[in-house]
Short mmCIF file of C-alpha atoms in Angstrom, two decimals:
data_model
loop_
_atom_site.label_atom_id
_atom_site.label_comp_id
_atom_site.label_asym_id
_atom_site.label_seq_id
_atom_site.Cartn_x
_atom_site.Cartn_y
_atom_site.Cartn_z
CA MET A 1 -5.35 -27.12 -1.87
CA ILE A 2 -6.42 -29.04 1.29
CA LEU A 3 -3.50 -27.73 3.14
CA GLY A 4 -4.19 -24.20 2.02
CA ALA A 5 -7.90 -24.40 3.05
CA ILE A 6 -6.88 -25.82 6.31
CA GLY A 7 -4.45 -22.82 6.81
CA ILE A 8 -7.04 -20.21 5.81
CA GLY A 9 -9.49 -21.91 8.26
CA VAL A 10 -7.03 -21.73 11.05
CA GLY A 11 -6.51 -18.09 10.21
CA PHE A 12 -10.04 -17.20 10.55
CA TRP A 13 -10.40 -19.22 13.79
CA GLN A 14 -7.35 -17.61 15.52
CA ALA A 15 -8.44 -14.22 14.56
CA PRO A 16 -9.64 -12.20 17.59
CA LYS A 17 -13.38 -11.91 17.80
CA THR A 18 -13.67 -8.87 20.07
CA ILE A 19 -11.60 -5.78 21.04
CA GLU A 20 -11.12 -7.32 24.53
CA ASP A 21 -9.33 -10.16 22.83
CA VAL A 22 -7.05 -7.56 21.04
CA GLU A 23 -6.40 -5.86 24.45
CA LYS A 24 -5.49 -9.07 26.04
CA ILE A 25 -3.07 -9.81 23.08
CA LEU A 26 -1.58 -6.39 23.34
CA ALA A 27 -1.08 -6.65 27.25
CA ASP A 28 0.59 -10.00 26.92
CA SER A 29 2.96 -8.60 24.00
CA HIS A 30 3.72 -5.59 26.26
CA HIS A 31 4.54 -7.67 29.36
CA GLY A 32 6.79 -9.87 27.19
CA HIS A 33 8.65 -6.89 25.88
CA GLU A 34 9.04 -5.51 29.38
CA ALA A 35 10.44 -8.91 30.74
CA ALA A 36 12.89 -9.04 27.79
CA HIS A 37 14.08 -5.35 28.44
CA VAL A 38 14.49 -6.03 32.22
CA GLU A 39 16.47 -9.03 31.65
CA LYS A 40 18.68 -7.23 29.04
CA VAL A 41 19.31 -4.30 31.47
CA ALA A 42 20.17 -6.65 34.33
CA HIS A 43 22.65 -8.60 32.17
CA ASP A 44 24.30 -5.25 30.84
CA THR A 45 24.50 -3.91 34.36
CA GLU A 46 26.24 -7.18 35.53
CA ALA A 47 28.68 -7.16 32.63
CA HIS A 48 29.70 -3.54 33.16
CA THR A 49 30.09 -3.50 36.84
CA VAL A 50 33.53 -2.48 37.95
CA ALA A 51 34.65 -3.15 41.49
CA GLU A 52 36.11 0.00 42.82
CA PRO A 53 38.60 0.12 45.86
CA ALA A 54 37.35 1.70 48.93
CA HIS A 55 39.09 4.95 49.77
CA SER A 56 40.04 4.53 53.40
CA GLU A 57 42.73 7.21 53.20
CA VAL A 58 41.84 10.25 55.18
CA ALA A 59 43.14 13.53 53.81
CA VAL A 60 44.94 15.40 56.61
CA VAL A 61 44.58 18.96 56.37
CA ASP A 62 46.58 21.58 58.48
CA SER A 63 44.23 23.52 60.38
CA THR A 64 46.26 26.55 59.84
CA LYS A 65 45.52 26.30 56.17
CA ALA A 66 41.88 25.85 56.35
CA ILE A 67 39.88 28.22 54.02
CA VAL A 68 37.88 30.69 55.98
CA THR A 69 34.73 31.95 54.30
CA ASP A 70 34.57 35.52 53.80
CA SER A 71 32.21 36.83 56.54
CA VAL A 72 31.35 39.92 54.59
CA HIS A 73 30.00 37.72 51.79
CA ALA A 74 28.19 35.51 54.06
CA THR A 75 26.54 38.40 55.69
CA HIS A 76 25.25 39.75 52.54
CA GLU A 77 23.77 36.29 51.55
CA ALA A 78 22.17 35.86 54.77
CA VAL A 79 18.35 36.09 54.41
CA ASP A 80 15.97 36.85 57.20
CA SER A 81 13.44 34.02 57.30
CA THR A 82 10.79 36.20 58.48
CA ALA A 83 10.95 38.30 55.45
CA VAL A 84 10.17 35.40 53.17
CA VAL A 85 6.63 35.15 52.19
CA VAL A 86 5.34 32.03 50.42
CA ALA A 87 2.54 32.87 47.99
CA PRO A 88 -0.25 30.31 47.77
CA VAL A 89 -0.31 28.30 44.67
CA ALA A 90 -3.43 26.55 43.34
CA ASP A 91 -2.63 22.84 42.85
CA ASN A 92 -3.98 21.51 39.71
CA HIS A 93 -1.89 18.37 39.62
CA ASP A 94 -4.86 16.04 40.16
CA ALA A 95 -6.91 17.61 37.35
CA HIS A 96 -3.87 17.39 34.99
CA LYS A 97 -3.36 13.82 36.00
CA LYS A 98 -7.03 12.88 35.34
CA GLU A 99 -6.93 14.66 32.01
CA THR A 100 -3.64 12.70 31.08
CA VAL A 101 -5.12 9.52 31.99
CA ALA A 102 -8.39 10.03 30.10
CA HIS A 103 -6.28 10.93 26.96
CA GLU A 104 -4.15 7.83 27.36
CA ALA A 105 -7.37 5.69 27.60
CA ASP A 106 -8.72 7.05 24.54
CA HIS A 107 -5.59 6.57 22.65
CA ASP A 108 -5.26 2.89 23.91
CA LYS A 109 -8.78 2.14 22.75
CA GLU A 110 -8.29 3.74 19.34
CA HIS A 111 -4.98 1.65 19.02
CA ALA A 112 -6.87 -1.42 20.12
CA GLU A 113 -9.50 -0.87 17.65
CA HIS A 114 -7.06 -0.30 14.73
CA VAL A 115 -5.15 -3.54 15.59
CA PHE A 116 -8.61 -5.34 15.87
CA HIS A 117 -9.40 -4.45 12.38
CA GLN A 118 -5.87 -5.31 11.14
CA LEU A 119 -5.99 -8.84 12.68
CA GLN A 120 -9.59 -9.41 11.48
CA ASN A 121 -8.47 -8.45 7.95
CA LYS A 122 -5.34 -10.81 7.84
CA PRO A 123 -7.27 -14.04 6.83
CA TRP A 124 -9.61 -12.16 4.58
CA ALA A 125 -6.51 -10.67 2.79
CA ALA A 126 -4.83 -14.12 2.46
CA LEU A 127 -8.00 -15.64 1.06
CA TYR A 128 -8.51 -12.74 -1.44
CA VAL A 129 -4.83 -12.70 -2.83
CA ALA A 130 -4.85 -16.47 -3.23
CA CYS A 131 -8.31 -16.42 -5.00
CA ILE A 132 -7.36 -13.53 -7.34
CA PHE A 133 -3.84 -14.98 -8.04
CA PHE A 134 -5.26 -18.39 -9.34
CA MET A 135 -8.13 -16.71 -11.13
CA LEU A 136 -5.87 -14.28 -13.02
CA ILE A 137 -3.71 -17.18 -14.05
CA SER A 138 -6.81 -18.49 -16.04
CA VAL A 139 -7.41 -14.97 -17.31
CA GLY A 140 -3.81 -14.83 -18.50
CA VAL A 141 -4.13 -18.16 -20.25
CA LEU A 142 -7.43 -17.03 -21.90
CA ALA A 143 -5.72 -13.90 -23.28
CA PHE A 144 -2.74 -15.94 -24.65
CA TYR A 145 -5.32 -18.44 -26.05
CA ALA A 146 -7.05 -15.39 -27.89
CA ILE A 147 -3.73 -13.99 -29.09
CA GLN A 148 -2.98 -17.38 -30.93
CA TYR A 149 -6.35 -17.20 -32.81
CA ALA A 150 -5.92 -13.53 -33.63
CA ALA A 151 -2.51 -14.08 -34.85
CA GLN A 152 -3.41 -17.12 -36.70
CA ALA A 153 -0.35 -18.94 -35.37
CA GLY A 154 0.28 -22.30 -36.83
CA TRP A 155 2.33 -23.89 -33.89
CA SER A 156 -0.18 -23.45 -31.04
CA PRO A 157 -3.24 -25.60 -31.92
CA ILE A 158 -1.61 -28.62 -30.36
CA LEU A 159 -1.82 -26.63 -27.08
CA PHE A 160 -5.36 -25.46 -27.36
CA ARG A 161 -6.73 -28.30 -25.12
CA VAL A 162 -4.18 -27.50 -22.50
CA MET A 163 -4.99 -24.00 -22.36
CA GLU A 164 -8.63 -24.73 -22.47
CA GLY A 165 -8.24 -27.05 -19.49
CA ILE A 166 -6.48 -24.26 -17.44
CA THR A 167 -9.17 -21.69 -18.36
CA ALA A 168 -11.82 -24.06 -17.01
CA TYR A 169 -10.97 -22.62 -13.49
CA LEU A 170 -12.24 -19.25 -14.50
CA LEU A 171 -15.93 -19.94 -13.69
CA PRO A 172 -15.30 -21.24 -10.20
CA GLY A 173 -12.55 -18.71 -9.64
CA SER A 174 -14.88 -15.89 -10.63
CA ILE A 175 -17.73 -17.18 -8.37
CA ILE A 176 -15.31 -17.21 -5.27
CA PHE A 177 -13.87 -13.89 -6.17
CA PHE A 178 -17.27 -12.28 -6.56
CA ILE A 179 -18.35 -13.54 -3.13
CA LEU A 180 -15.31 -12.10 -1.53
CA LEU A 181 -16.09 -8.67 -3.06
CA VAL A 182 -19.70 -8.84 -1.75
CA ALA A 183 -18.16 -9.89 1.65
CA ALA A 184 -15.95 -6.90 1.66
CA GLY A 185 -18.67 -4.55 0.54
CA MET A 186 -21.13 -5.97 3.19
CA HIS A 187 -18.44 -6.15 5.83
CA TRP A 188 -19.23 -9.74 6.65
CA GLY A 189 -16.93 -11.03 9.41
CA HIS A 190 -15.31 -7.65 10.12
CA ASN A 191 -14.00 -7.60 6.46
CA HIS A 192 -12.40 -4.18 5.80
CA LEU A 193 -10.13 -5.01 2.96
CA PHE A 194 -11.06 -1.79 0.98
CA VAL A 195 -10.71 1.56 2.87
CA TRP A 196 -13.09 3.42 0.58
CA MET A 197 -15.92 1.09 1.53
CA ASP A 198 -15.95 2.58 4.88
CA ALA A 199 -19.07 4.96 5.04
CA ASP A 200 -17.18 7.26 7.41
CA ILE A 201 -14.54 7.95 4.70
CA ILE A 202 -16.93 10.14 2.72
CA ASN A 203 -18.59 11.69 5.80
CA PRO A 204 -17.31 15.30 6.18
CA GLU A 205 -18.37 15.19 9.86
CA SER A 206 -16.12 12.02 10.65
CA VAL A 207 -12.63 12.04 11.78
CA LYS A 208 -11.93 9.51 9.00
CA PHE A 209 -13.05 11.79 6.17
CA ASP A 210 -10.85 11.64 3.05
CA LYS A 211 -11.30 14.48 0.65
CA LEU A 212 -9.92 12.48 -2.39
CA ILE A 213 -11.96 9.61 -1.87
CA PHE A 214 -15.10 11.83 -1.38
CA LEU A 215 -14.47 13.62 -4.64
CA LYS A 216 -14.48 10.09 -6.34
CA LYS A 217 -17.37 8.70 -4.44
CA GLY A 218 -19.45 8.61 -7.57
CA TRP A 219 -17.04 5.81 -8.87
CA LEU A 220 -15.80 4.49 -5.47
CA SER A 221 -19.24 3.08 -4.36
CA VAL A 222 -19.96 -0.43 -3.45
CA GLY A 223 -22.87 -0.79 -5.91
CA ARG A 224 -21.02 0.51 -8.79
CA PHE A 225 -18.00 -1.53 -7.85
CA LEU A 226 -19.91 -4.81 -7.71
CA ALA A 227 -21.86 -4.08 -11.01
CA THR A 228 -18.54 -3.48 -12.79
CA ALA A 229 -16.96 -6.60 -11.36
CA ALA A 230 -19.99 -8.65 -12.24
CA ILE A 231 -20.07 -7.31 -16.02
CA ILE A 232 -16.29 -8.11 -16.44
CA LEU A 233 -16.50 -11.60 -14.94
CA VAL A 234 -19.63 -12.38 -17.08
CA VAL A 235 -17.81 -11.25 -20.37
CA TRP A 236 -14.69 -13.28 -19.46
CA ASN A 237 -16.59 -16.48 -18.86
CA TRP A 238 -18.92 -15.95 -21.78
CA VAL A 239 -15.68 -15.54 -24.13
CA ARG A 240 -14.07 -18.55 -22.51
CA PHE A 241 -17.41 -20.65 -23.05
CA LYS A 242 -17.72 -19.57 -26.68
CA PHE A 243 -13.98 -20.32 -27.37
CA ARG A 244 -14.40 -23.84 -26.00
CA GLN A 245 -17.71 -24.38 -27.68
CA ASN A 246 -16.17 -23.42 -31.23
CA SER A 247 -12.96 -25.46 -30.49
CA ILE A 248 -14.99 -28.48 -29.85
CA ALA A 249 -17.19 -27.95 -32.93
CA GLN A 250 -13.90 -27.66 -35.15
CA ASP A 251 -13.07 -31.20 -34.33
CA THR A 252 -16.16 -32.51 -36.34
CA ALA A 253 -16.58 -29.64 -38.85
CA THR A 254 -16.17 -29.95 -42.43
CA ASP A 255 -15.19 -26.37 -43.04
CA ASN A 256 -13.36 -23.58 -40.99
CA ALA A 257 -16.55 -21.79 -39.84
CA PRO A 258 -15.81 -22.56 -36.13
CA TYR A 259 -12.23 -21.40 -36.50
CA LYS A 260 -13.37 -18.04 -38.15
CA LYS A 261 -15.84 -17.64 -35.31
CA ASN A 262 -12.93 -17.96 -32.76
CA PHE A 263 -10.85 -15.67 -34.85
CA LYS A 264 -13.58 -12.87 -34.77
CA LEU A 265 -14.16 -13.58 -31.05
CA ALA A 266 -10.48 -13.25 -30.35
CA ALA A 267 -10.41 -9.86 -32.10
CA PHE A 268 -13.19 -8.94 -29.77
CA PHE A 269 -11.63 -10.10 -26.59
#
């Protein structure tokens, strides 16, 4: 756990803070690829170079066998230079060059911004996956625990305390998970884990507009998403708390009342 926390901390620390940092990373990467390409080309050229012997022999041609160009054909092809008129052409090379440079600059800026969001999301994604992974282990054990009560299994009571211990992580795991969801909804630390949380996605005037997400905006909204997550997490933790409470009460009970409560709770869950 300590090593994992250190790794996630290093990930957040190494993530670029500005687009200028991303442009520097891209420039360094581009130059590195160029150097590798030049080295490879030089190596291939050296490997495939073949020394060719100099041709010093001079072909001797009999002057009597020289090919004489047909004078009639040459006459027909002759062109009077005074008859050639060069039409003035408007040179728009500079304008085209400026337009190309501007387009490339816009493309580079968009690419840098895209990479910036990706690199900013990497540590958030790592933290989110680790958080939900361990939390869902607790949820899975809680579901298995409930199945044992609902099925009235006779072999599993000896494992109830073990399963209750594993599900104890559900409360802290739920708190961490919900904080991460709020961070994604509020875009803390350039957190853009969920694409549909971007306001431009449902803006018809934006280039990021997505029609499918727009049609689901009533459901795919930050408020509804957080409210749904909060309700589910509260129910899970309440069920776990009641299971544990009734299980402890069963140790000192003189009847099966706590067991029956857990049976009904398991059926509900």
